[in-house]
Coordinates of C-alpha atoms in Angstrom, one line a residue:
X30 CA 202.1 86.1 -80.8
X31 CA 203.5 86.0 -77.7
X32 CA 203.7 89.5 -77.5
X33 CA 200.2 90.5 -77.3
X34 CA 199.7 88.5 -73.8
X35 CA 203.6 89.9 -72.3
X36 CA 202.2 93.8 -73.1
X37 CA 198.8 93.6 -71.4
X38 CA 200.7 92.0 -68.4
X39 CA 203.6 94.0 -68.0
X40 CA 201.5 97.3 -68.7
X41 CA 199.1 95.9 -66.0
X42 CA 202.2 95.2 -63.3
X43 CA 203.4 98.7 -63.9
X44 CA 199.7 100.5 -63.2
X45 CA 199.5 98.1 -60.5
X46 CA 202.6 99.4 -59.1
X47 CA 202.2 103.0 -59.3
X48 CA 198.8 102.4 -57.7
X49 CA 200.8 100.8 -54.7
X50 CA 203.4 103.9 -54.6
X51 CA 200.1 106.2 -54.7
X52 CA 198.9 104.1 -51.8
X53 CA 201.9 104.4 -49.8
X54 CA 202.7 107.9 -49.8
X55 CA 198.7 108.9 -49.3
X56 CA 199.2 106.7 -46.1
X57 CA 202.2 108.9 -45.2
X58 CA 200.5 111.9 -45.5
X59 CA 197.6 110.3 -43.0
X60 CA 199.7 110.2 -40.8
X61 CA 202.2 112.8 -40.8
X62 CA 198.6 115.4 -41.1
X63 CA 197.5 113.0 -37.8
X64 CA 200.8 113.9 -36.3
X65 CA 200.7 117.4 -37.0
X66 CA 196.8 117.6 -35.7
X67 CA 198.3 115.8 -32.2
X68 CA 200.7 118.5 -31.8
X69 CA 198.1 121.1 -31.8
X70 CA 195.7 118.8 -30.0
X71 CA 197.7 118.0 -27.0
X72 CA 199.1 121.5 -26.4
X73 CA 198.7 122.9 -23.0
X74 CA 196.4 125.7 -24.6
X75 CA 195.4 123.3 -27.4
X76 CA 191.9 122.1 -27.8
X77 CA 190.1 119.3 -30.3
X78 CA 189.2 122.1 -32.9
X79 CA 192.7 123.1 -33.4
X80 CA 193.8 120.0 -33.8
X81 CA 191.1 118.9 -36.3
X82 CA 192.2 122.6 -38.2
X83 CA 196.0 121.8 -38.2
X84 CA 195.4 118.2 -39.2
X85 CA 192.8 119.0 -42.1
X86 CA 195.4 122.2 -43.1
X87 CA 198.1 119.6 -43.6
X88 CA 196.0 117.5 -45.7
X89 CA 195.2 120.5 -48.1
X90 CA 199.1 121.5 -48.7
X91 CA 200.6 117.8 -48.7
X92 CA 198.6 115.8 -50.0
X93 CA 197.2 117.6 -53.3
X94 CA 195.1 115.1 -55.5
X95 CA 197.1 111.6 -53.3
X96 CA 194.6 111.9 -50.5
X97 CA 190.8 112.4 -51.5
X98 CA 187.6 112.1 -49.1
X99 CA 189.1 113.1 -46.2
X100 CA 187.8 113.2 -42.5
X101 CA 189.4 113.8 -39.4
X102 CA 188.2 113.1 -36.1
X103 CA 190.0 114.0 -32.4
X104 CA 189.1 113.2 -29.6
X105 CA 190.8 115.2 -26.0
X106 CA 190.7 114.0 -22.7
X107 CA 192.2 115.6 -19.8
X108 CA 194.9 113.4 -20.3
X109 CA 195.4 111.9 -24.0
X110 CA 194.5 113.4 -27.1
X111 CA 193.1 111.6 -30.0
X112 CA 193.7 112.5 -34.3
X113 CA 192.2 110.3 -36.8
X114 CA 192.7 111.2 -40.6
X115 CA 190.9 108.7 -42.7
X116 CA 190.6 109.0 -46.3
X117 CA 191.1 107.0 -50.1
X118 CA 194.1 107.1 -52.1
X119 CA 193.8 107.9 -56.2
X120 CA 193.0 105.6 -58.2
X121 CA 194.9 104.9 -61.2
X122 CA 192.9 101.3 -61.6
X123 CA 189.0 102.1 -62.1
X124 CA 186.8 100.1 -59.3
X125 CA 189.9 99.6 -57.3
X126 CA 189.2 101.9 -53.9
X127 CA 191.8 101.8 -51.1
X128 CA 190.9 103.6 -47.6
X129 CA 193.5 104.4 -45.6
X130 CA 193.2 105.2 -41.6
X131 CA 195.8 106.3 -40.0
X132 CA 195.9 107.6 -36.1
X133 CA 198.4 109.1 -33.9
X134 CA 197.7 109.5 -29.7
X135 CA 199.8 111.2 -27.0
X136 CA 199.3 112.9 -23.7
X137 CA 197.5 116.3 -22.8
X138 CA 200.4 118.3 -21.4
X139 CA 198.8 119.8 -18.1
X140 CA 200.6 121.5 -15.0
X141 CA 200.4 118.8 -12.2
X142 CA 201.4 120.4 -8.7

């Protein structure tokens, strides 16, 4: 008898814990793609748009099916750039919906005489 309520439990723990491993590397590919997008970003020749591409590219070939709804915003200053990757991890658990945000900021490099 008591093996009908430890099954439902334990099966539930394990789901529960993949979905938390999901979560976690979706997050890393946030921000490593955020990263990558700053690097193009704060360039000397760099701009917002090639950022935004480099960021979005990294997404594609990282994160496969981990990383779904994704958005990325940058914003470049004359002196700091900006990347934003937001997105929502899989879902093994219907109804359960984690977004993830993840941001990375640096300086513009510029020639200061």
């Amino acid at each position: 008898m008591e093996i009908v309520v430890v099954i439902p439990a334990v099966l539930l723990l394990l789901f529960l814990s993949i979905q938390v491993a999901m979560y976690s590397v979706a997050r890393s590919v946030a921000l490593n793609a955020a990263q990558e997008g700053l690097t193009a970003a704060r360039g000397y020749n760099g701009s917002a748009a090639a950022g935004s591409a480099r960021a979005q590219d990294f997404v594609t070939r990282a994160g496969g099916d981990l990383l779904t709804d994704t958005h990325v915003s940058v914003t470049r200053t004359a002196t700091q750039a900006t990347v934003t990757v937001t997105g929502s991890s899989l879902s093994l658990v219907p109804g359960l919906h984690w977004q993830i945000r993840q941001s990375a900021t640096g300086p513009v490099e510029r020639w200061i005489e």
